[in-house]
Coordinates of C-alpha atoms in Angstrom, one line a residue:
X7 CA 3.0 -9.3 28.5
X8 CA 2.7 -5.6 28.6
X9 CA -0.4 -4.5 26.0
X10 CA 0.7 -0.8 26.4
X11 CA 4.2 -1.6 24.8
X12 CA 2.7 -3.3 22.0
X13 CA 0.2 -0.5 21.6
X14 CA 2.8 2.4 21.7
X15 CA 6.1 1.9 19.8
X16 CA 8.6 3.9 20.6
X17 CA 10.4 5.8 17.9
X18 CA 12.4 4.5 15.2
X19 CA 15.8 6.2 13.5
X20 CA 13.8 6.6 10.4
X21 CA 10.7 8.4 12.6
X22 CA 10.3 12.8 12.4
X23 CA 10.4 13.9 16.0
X24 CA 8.0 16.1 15.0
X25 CA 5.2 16.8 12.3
X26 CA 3.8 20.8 11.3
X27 CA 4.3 21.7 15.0
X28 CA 3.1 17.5 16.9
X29 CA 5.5 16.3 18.9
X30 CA 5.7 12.4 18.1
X31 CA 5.4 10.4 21.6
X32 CA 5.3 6.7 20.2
X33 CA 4.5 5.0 17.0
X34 CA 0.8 3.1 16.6
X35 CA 1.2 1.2 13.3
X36 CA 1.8 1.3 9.7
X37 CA -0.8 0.8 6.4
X38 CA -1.1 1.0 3.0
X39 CA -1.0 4.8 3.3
X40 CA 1.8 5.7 5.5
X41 CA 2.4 5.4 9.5
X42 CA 0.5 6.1 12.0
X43 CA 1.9 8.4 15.2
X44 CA 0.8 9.2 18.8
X45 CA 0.7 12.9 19.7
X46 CA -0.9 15.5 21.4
X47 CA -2.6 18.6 21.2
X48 CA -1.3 21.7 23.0
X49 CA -4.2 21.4 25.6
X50 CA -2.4 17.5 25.9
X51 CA -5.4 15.4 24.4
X52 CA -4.0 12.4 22.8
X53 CA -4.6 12.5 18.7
X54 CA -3.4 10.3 15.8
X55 CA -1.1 11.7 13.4
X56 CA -1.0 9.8 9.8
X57 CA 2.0 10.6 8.1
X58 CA 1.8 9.7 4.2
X59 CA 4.1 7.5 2.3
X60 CA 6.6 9.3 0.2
X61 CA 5.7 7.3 -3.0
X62 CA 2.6 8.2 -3.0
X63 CA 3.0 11.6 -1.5
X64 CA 4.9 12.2 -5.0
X65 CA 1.8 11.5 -7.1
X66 CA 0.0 14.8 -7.5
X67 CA -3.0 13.2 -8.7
X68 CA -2.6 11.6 -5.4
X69 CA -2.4 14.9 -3.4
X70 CA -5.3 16.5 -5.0
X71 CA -7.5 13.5 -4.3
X72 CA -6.4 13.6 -0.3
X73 CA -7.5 16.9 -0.2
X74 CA -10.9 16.6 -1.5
X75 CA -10.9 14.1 1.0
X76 CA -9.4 15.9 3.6
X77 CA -11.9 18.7 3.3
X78 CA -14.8 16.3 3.2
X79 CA -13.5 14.5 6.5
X80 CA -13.8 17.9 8.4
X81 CA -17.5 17.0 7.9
X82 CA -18.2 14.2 9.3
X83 CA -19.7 14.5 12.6
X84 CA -20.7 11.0 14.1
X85 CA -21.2 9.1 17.5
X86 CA -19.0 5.8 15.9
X87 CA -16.2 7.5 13.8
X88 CA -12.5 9.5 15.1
X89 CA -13.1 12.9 14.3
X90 CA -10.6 14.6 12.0
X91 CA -8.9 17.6 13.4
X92 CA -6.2 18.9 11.5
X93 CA -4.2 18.3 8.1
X94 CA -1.9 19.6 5.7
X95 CA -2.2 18.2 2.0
X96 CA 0.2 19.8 1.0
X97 CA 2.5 19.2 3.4
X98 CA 5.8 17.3 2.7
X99 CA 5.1 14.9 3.2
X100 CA 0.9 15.4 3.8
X101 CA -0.5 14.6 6.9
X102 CA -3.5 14.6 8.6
X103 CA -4.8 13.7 12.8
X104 CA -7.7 12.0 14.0
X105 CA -9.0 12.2 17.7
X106 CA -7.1 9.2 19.6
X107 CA -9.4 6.4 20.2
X108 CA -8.6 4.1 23.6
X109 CA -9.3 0.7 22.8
X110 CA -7.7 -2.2 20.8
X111 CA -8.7 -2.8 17.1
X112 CA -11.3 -5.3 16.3
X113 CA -8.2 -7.1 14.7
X114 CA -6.4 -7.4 18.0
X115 CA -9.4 -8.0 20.1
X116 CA -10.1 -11.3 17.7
X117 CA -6.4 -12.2 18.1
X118 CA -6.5 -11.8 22.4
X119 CA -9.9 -13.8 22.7
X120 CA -11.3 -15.4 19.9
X121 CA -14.1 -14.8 17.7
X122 CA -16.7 -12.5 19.4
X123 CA -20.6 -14.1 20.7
X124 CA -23.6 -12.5 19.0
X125 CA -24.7 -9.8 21.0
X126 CA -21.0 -8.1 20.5
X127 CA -21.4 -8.9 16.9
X128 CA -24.6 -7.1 16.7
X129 CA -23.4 -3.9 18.6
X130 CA -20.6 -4.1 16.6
X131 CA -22.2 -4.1 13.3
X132 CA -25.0 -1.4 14.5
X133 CA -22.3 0.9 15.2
X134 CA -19.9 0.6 12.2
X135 CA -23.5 1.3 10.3
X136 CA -24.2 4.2 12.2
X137 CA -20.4 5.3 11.7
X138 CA -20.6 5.0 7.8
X139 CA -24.2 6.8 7.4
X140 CA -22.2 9.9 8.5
X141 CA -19.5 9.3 6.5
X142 CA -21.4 8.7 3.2
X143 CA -23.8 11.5 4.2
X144 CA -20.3 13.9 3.9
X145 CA -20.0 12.1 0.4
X146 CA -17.5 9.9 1.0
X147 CA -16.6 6.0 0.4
X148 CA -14.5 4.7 3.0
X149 CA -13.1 2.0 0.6
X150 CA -10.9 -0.1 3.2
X151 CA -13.3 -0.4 5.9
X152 CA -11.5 -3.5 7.9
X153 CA -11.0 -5.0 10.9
X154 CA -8.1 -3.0 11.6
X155 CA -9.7 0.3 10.8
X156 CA -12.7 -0.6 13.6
X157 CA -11.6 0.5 17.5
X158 CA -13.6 -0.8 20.3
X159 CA -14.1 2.2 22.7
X160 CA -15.8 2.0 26.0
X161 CA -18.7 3.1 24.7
X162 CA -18.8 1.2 21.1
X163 CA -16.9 0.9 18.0
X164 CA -15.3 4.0 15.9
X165 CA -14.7 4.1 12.3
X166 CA -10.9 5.4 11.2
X167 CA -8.6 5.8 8.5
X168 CA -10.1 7.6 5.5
X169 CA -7.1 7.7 3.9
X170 CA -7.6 5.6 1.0
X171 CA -11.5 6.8 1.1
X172 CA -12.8 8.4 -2.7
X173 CA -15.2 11.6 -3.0
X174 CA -18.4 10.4 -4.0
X175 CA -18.6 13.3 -6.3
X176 CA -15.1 13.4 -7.7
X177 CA -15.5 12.8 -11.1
X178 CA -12.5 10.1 -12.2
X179 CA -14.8 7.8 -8.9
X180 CA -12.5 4.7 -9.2
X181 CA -9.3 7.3 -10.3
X182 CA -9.7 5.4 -13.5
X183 CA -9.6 1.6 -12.8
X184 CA -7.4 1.7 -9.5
X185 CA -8.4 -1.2 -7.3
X186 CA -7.4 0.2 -3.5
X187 CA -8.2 -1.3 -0.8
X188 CA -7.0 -4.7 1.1
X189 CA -7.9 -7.3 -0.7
X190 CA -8.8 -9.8 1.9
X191 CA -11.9 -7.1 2.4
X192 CA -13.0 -5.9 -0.7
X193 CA -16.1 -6.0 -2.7
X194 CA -16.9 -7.8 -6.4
X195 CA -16.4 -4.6 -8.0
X196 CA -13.7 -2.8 -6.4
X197 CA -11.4 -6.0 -7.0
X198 CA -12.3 -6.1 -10.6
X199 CA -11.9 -2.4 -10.6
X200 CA -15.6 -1.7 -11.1
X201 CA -17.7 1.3 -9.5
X202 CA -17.0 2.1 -5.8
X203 CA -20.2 3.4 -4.3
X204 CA -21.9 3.2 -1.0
X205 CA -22.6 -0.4 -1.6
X206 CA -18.9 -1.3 -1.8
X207 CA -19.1 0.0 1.7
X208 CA -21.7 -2.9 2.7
X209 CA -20.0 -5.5 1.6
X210 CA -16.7 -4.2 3.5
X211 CA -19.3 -4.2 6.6
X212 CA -20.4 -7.7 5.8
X213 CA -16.9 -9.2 5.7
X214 CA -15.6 -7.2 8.8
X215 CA -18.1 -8.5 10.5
X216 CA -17.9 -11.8 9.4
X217 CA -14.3 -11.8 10.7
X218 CA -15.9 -10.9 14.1
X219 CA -18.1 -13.8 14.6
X220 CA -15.4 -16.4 12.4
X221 CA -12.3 -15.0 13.9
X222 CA -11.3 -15.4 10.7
X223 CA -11.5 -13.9 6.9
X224 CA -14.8 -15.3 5.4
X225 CA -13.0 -15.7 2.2
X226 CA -10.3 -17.6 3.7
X227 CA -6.7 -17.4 4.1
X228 CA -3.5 -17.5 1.3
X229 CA -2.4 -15.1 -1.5
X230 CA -4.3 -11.9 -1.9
X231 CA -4.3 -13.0 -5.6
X232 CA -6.9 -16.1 -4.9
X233 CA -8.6 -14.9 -2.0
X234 CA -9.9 -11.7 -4.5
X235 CA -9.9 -14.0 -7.8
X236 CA -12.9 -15.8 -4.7
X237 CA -14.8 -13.1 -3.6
X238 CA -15.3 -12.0 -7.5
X239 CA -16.4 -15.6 -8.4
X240 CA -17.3 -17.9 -5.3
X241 CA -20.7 -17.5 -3.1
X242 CA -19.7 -17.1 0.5
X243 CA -20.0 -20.2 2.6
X244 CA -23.0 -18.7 5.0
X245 CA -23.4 -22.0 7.1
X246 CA -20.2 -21.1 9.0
X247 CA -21.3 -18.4 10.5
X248 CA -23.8 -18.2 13.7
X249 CA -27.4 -19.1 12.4
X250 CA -29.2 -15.8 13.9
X251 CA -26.5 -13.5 11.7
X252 CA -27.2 -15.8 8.6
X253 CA -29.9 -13.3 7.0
X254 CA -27.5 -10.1 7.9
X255 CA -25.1 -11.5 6.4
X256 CA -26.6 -12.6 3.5
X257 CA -28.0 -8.9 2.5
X258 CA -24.6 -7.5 3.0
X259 CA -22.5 -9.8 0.8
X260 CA -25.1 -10.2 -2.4
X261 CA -22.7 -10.0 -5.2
X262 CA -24.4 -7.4 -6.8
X263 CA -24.3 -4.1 -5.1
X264 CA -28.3 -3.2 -5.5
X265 CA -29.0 -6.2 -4.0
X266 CA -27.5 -5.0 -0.5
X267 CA -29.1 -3.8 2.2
X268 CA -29.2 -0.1 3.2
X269 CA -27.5 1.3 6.2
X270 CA -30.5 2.4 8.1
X271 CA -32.0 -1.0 7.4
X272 CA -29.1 -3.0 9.0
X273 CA -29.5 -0.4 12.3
X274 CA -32.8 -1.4 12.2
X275 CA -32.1 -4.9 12.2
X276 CA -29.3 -4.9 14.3
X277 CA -31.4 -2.9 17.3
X278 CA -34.4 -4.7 17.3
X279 CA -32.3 -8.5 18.0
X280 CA -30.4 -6.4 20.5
X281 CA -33.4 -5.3 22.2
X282 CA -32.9 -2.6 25.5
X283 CA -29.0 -3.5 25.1
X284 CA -29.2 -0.9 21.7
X285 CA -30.1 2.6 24.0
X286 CA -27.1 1.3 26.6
X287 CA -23.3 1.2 26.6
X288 CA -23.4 -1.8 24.7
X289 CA -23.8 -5.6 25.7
X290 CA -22.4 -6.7 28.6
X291 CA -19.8 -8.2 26.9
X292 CA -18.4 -5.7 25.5
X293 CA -16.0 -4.9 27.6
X294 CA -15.2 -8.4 27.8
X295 CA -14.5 -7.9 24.1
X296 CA -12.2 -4.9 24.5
X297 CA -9.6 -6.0 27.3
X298 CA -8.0 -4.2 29.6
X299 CA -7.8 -0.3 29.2
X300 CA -4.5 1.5 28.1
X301 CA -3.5 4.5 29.0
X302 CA -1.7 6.7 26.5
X303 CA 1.7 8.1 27.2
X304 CA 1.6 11.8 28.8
X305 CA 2.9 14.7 26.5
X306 CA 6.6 14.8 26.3
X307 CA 7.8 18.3 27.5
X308 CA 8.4 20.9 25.4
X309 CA 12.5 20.8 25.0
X310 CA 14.1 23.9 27.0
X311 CA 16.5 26.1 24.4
X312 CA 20.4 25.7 25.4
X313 CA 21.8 28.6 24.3
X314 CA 25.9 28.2 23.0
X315 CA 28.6 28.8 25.7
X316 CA 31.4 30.8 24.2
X317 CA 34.7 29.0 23.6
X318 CA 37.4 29.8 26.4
X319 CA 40.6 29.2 25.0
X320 CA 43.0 28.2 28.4
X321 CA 46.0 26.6 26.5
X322 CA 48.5 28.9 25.2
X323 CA 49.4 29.5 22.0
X324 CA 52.0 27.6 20.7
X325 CA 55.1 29.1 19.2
X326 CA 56.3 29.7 15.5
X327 CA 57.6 26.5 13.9
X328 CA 60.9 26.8 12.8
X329 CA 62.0 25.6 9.1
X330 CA 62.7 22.3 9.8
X331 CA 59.5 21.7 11.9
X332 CA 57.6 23.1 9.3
X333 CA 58.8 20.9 6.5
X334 CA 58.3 17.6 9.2
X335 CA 54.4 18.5 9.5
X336 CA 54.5 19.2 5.5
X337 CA 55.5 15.5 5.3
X338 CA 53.4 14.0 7.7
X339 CA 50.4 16.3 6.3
X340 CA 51.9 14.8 3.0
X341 CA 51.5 11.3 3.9
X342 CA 48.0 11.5 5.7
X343 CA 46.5 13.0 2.8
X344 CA 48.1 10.2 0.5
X345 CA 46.6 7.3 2.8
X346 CA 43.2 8.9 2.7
X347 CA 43.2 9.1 -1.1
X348 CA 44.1 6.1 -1.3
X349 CA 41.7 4.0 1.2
X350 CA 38.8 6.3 -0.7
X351 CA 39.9 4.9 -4.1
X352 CA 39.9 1.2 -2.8
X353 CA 36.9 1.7 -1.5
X354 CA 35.7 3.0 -4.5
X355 CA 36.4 0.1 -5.9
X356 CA 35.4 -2.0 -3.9
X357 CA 31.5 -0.4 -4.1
X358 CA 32.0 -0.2 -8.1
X359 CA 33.2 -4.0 -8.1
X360 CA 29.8 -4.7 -5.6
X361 CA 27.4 -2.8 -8.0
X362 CA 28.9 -4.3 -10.7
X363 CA 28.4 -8.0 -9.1
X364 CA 25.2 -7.2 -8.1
X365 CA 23.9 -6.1 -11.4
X366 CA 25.4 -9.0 -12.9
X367 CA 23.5 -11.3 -9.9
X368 CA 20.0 -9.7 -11.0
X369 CA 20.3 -10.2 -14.8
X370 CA 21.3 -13.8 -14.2
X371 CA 18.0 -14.1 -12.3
X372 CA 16.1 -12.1 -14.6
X373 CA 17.3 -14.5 -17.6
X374 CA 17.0 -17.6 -16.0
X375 CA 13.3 -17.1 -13.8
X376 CA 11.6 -20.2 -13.7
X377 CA 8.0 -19.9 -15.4
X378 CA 6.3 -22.4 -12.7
X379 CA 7.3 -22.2 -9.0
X380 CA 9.4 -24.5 -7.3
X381 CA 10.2 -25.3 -4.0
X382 CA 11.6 -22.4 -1.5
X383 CA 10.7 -20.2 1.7
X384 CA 8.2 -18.0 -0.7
X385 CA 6.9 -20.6 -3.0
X386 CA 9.2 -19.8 -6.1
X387 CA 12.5 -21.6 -7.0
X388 CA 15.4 -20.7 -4.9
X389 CA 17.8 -22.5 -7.0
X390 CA 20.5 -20.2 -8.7
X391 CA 20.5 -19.2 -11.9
X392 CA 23.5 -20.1 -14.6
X393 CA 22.5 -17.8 -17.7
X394 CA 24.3 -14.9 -18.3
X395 CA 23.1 -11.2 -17.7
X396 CA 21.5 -9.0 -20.7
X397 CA 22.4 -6.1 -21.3
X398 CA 20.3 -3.4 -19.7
X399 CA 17.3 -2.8 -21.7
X400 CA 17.9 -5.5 -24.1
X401 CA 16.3 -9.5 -23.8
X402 CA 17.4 -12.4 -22.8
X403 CA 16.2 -15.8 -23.4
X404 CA 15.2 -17.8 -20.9
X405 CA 18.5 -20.2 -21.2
X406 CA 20.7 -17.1 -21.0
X407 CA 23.6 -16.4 -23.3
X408 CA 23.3 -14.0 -26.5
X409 CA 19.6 -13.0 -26.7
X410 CA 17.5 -14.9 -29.2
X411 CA 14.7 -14.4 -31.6
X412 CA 11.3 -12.6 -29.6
X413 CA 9.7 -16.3 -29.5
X414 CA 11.7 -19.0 -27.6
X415 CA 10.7 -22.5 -27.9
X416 CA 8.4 -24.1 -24.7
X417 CA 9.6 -26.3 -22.5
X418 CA 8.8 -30.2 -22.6
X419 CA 6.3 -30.0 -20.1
X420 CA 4.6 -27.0 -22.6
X421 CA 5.1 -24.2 -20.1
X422 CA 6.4 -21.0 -22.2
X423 CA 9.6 -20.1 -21.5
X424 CA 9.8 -16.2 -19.5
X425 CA 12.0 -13.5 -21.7
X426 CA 13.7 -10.5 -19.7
X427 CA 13.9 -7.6 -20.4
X428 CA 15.9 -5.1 -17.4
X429 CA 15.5 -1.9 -16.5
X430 CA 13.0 -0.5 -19.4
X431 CA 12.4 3.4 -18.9
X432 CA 8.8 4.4 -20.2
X433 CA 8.3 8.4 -20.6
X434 CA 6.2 10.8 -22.8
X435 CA 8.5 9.9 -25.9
X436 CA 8.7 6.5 -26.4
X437 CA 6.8 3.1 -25.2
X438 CA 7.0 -0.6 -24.7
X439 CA 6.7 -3.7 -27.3
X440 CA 6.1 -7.4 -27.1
X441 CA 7.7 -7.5 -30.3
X442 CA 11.1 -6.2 -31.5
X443 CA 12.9 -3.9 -30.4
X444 CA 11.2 -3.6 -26.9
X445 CA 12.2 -0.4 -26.1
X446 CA 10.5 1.7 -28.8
X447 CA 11.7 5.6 -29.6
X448 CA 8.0 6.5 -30.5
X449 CA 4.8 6.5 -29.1
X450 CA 3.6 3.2 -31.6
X451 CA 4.1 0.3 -28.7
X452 CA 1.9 -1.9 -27.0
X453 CA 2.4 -0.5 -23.5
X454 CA 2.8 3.7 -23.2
X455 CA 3.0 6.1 -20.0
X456 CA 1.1 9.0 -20.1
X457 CA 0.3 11.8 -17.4
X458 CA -1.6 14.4 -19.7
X459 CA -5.3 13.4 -18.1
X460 CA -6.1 12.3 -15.1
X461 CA -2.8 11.3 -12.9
X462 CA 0.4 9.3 -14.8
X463 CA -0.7 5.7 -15.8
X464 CA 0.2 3.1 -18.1
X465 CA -2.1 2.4 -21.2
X466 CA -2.7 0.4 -24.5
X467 CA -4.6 -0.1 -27.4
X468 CA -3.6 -3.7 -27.3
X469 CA -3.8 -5.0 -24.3
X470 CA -5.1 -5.3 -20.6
X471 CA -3.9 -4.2 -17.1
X472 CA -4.4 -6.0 -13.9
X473 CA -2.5 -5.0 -10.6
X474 CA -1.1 -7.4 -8.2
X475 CA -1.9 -6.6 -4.8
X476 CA 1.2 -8.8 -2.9
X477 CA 4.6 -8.4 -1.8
X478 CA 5.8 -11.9 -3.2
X479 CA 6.9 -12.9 -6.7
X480 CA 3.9 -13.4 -9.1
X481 CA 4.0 -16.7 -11.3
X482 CA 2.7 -16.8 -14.7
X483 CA -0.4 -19.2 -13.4
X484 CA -1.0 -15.8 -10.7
X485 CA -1.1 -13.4 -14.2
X486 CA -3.5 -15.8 -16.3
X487 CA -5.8 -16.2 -13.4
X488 CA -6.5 -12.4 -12.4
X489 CA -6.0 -11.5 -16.4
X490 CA -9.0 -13.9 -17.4
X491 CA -11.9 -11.4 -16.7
X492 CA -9.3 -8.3 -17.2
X493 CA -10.7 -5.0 -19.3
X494 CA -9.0 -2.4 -17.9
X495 CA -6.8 -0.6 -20.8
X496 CA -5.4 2.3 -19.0
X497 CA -3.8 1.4 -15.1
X498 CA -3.3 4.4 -13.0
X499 CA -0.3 4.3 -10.9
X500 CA -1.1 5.9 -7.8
X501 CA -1.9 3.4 -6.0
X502 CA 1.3 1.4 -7.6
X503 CA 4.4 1.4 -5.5
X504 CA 8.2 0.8 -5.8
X505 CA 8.5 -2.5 -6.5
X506 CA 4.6 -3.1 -7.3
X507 CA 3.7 -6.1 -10.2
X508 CA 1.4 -4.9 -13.1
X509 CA 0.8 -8.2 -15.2
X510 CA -1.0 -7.3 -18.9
X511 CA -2.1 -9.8 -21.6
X512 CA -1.2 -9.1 -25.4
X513 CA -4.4 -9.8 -27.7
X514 CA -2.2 -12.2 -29.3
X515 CA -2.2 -14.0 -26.0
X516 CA 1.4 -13.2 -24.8
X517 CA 1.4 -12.7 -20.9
X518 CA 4.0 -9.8 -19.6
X519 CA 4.8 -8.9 -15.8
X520 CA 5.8 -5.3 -15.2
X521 CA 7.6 -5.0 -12.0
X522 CA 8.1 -1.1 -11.3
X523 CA 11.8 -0.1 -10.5
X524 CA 11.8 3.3 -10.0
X525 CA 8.5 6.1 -10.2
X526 CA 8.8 10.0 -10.6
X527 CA 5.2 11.5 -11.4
X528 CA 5.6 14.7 -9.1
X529 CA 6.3 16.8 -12.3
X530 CA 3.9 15.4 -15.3
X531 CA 6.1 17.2 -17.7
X532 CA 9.1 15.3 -16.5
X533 CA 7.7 12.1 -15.1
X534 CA 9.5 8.7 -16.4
X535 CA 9.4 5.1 -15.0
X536 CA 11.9 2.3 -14.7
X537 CA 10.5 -1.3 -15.2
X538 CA 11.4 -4.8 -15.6
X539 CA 9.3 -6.7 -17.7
X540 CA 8.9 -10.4 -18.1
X541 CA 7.4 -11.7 -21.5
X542 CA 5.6 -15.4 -21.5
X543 CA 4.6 -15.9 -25.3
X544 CA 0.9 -17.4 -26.0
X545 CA 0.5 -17.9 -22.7
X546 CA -2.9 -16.6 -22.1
X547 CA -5.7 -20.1 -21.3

């Protein structure tokens, strides 16, 4: 197996050739925040160019975050962390490149060989401490420190991707309840949408590490939903992990974050187990650990300008058509023009008759969406559905048919039967209702969008928001158990994507699942989302 052709991708039809002046040689990956590029500066040093995703490049609360960020980046100066070079927040979309690292993530490292012996664990740790000292000392919180996010150069580890990173000084810390991040490495609070601060940084340290030495999340495997409902709640199990890293550990993950142990403490630590090793290169199996070098593509030449060749005409000129000539190409023309309008109207209706059908398929499922899962690739009921669509924007009951009073009877089995509700728009003038009528024309609903403070977000004065962090279907039992400990009356919707699952509990106990359609918050004054919205009445345990 080649590792360089896993390492550099080559370009997709849906890549730029180019970004503000960086030729793109290969692609490196994708995240949360966008894709991730291999270029070059004009002296031919290799960098990495992030490119940011368009739905969140449309948030401007978004863009005015990344530049504080941006701008605080340009600071950091440290031996363990990819130095930032360039950016353009306000770039469409923004953009910003890192130094390129040499070296395989810790992620792919652990997948080639296995979890790493102590001494590499130790380095490892020292270094991603030293890395974050300079990164705080900038004032910023990483907030997705990972495995992925950790290189293994020749000469130690290097910190990347502050991408999702916060400002410690910006005011709105947690942008007002927004829980980013990757769940599988997240701290207490930042899952429950508490206060990110250095700390959350610790635990993230903790956890990566922990990965390192397990070759494996400490918090196990399975949904994002019960691996964070298990790092808020659940101790982690320390007697898996080697017994000299057992007191390490146990500073770094302490649930609450002034328990934790400092940065320079953990150096400390880490240096005086490692003994001479610290002052080196490394342990001696560190390069063990990283696998075989790669060597990054060469420039790509700069493109050489053809200029356009005049157009020699060499046939002559035919001759004036007589009359009867002239009225043969009027009927062919006649005729060609006929058979095009008429294949474009078929195939007109042929698309209408598609969009028509497929409308019809997702109200069917939308009416008829089991409540509890059931067998099926993804763990929810693959069976099809034989209710009736709603109309858009009106409900339907979980039986289909004519929609029914707001509070359908349970099921036999005393599960709550789901009401749908398609394609709600939310805007500045009107809001959402777990009553009747659903789709209010006023501001006096249970669920309104606003974008007049900080950034567009849902909020209520009845009820709570949680975000799903998963790409799958979310059951009702996934929305009671992440709504249980639940607060948060106001949701931003940065960090909410296209298809992302907001599920919110009523006071009165009803459970709802927003699933986001369509999002336009570039221009606050016209902003406006399209959701579907699932209603489970007294559902809440």
């Amino acid at each position: 197996m080649n590792h360089a052709t896993e390492v550099f991708q080559p370009l997709q039809g849906d890549d730029p050739p180019m970004v503000a002046g960086y030729r793109l040689a290969a692609r490196l990956g994708a995240g949360g925040m966008g894709r991730v590029y291999l270029s070059h500066t004009q002296g031919g040093r290799p960098v990495a160019i992030k490119v940011v995703r368009p739905e969140l490049a449309d948030d401007p609360e978004f863009r005015r975050r990344f530049r504080r960020e941006v701008e605080a980046a340009q600071r950091v100066r440290g031996a363990y962390t990819a130095e930032l070079i360039d950016a353009d927040a306000d770039g469409t979309p923004p953009w910003a490149a890192t130094l390129y690292v040499p070296g395989p993530s810790l992620t792919e490292a652990v997948a080639r060989r296995g979890p790493l012996p102590v001494p590499a664990v130790l380095w490892l740790v020292a270094g991603v401490a030293e890395a974050l000292q300079a990164i705080h000392a900038a004032g910023i919180v990483h907030r997705d420190l990972k495995p992925s996010n950790v290189l293994l150069a020749a000469d130690g580890p290097r910190v990347i991707d502050f991408g999702v990173s916060l400002a410690a000084d910006f005011t709105s810390h947690t942008a007002t309840g927004a829980a980013v991040g990757t769940p599988h490495f997240m701290a207490p609070e930042q899952a429950s949408a508490g206060e990110v601060t250095a700390a959350t940084d610790v635990f993230a340290l903790g956890q990566t590490a922990a990965f390192a030495a397990l070759g494996r999340p400490l918090y196990g495997d399975g949904s994002a939903i019960g691996v964070l409902y298990r790092i808020v709640h659940d101790e982690p199990d320390l007697s898996l992990l080697p017994e000299p890293l057992r007191p390490l550990f146990a500073r770094c993950l302490a649930a609450d974050p002034r328990d934790r142990a400092g940065l320079a403490e953990i150096v400390q630590w880490c240096g005086q187990r490692l003994g001479a090793d610290a002052g080196g290169a490394g342990p001696a199996v560190w390069s063990d650990v990283r696998g075989p070098d790669v060597t990054a593509p060469s420039p790509l030449p700069t493109p050489t300008r053809v200029l356009p060749q005049p157009l020699v005409v060499t046939q002559p000129q035919p001759l004036p058509a007589g009359p009867g000539e002239r009225r043969a190409r009027g009927r062919r023309t006649a005729l060609v023009t006929t058979a095009a309008v008429t294949a474009g109207v078929v195939a007109l209706g042929g698309l209408l008759w598609a969009v028509q059908d497929a409308g019809n398929t997702f109200g069917d499922w939308v009416a008829g969406a089991p409540s509890t899962p059931g067998p099926g690739p993804s763990g929810r009921s693959a069976g099809p559905s034989t209710a009736s669509p709603p109309a858009s924007g009106r409900a339907a009951d979980a039986e289909g048919g004519t929609p029914q009073a707001s509070k359908p009877s349970p099921t036999a089995s005393g599960t709550p039967r789901p009401i749908g509700l398609v394609l709600q728009r939310l805007d500045a003038k009107n809001s959402l209702s777990f009553e009747k009528p659903f789709q209010r024309e006023d501001r006096k609903g249970d669920i309104r969008f606003d974008c007049e403070n900080t950034g567009c977000a849902l909020e209520s004065d009845t009820s709570v928001f949680v975000q799903m962090f998963t790409d799958e279907a979310v059951s009702l039992d996934e929305c009671r158990l992440m709504l249980a400990h639940a607060d948060q009356r106001r949701w931003p919707l940065a960090s909410v994507p296209v298809a992302g699952q907001i599920c919110v509990k009523h006071e009165s106990g009803d459970i709802a699942l927003l699933t986001v359609q369509t999002k336009s918050t570039a221009l606050p004054e016209l902003a406006a989302l399209t959701l579907d919205m699932t209603i489970w009445r007294r559902a809440a345990t």
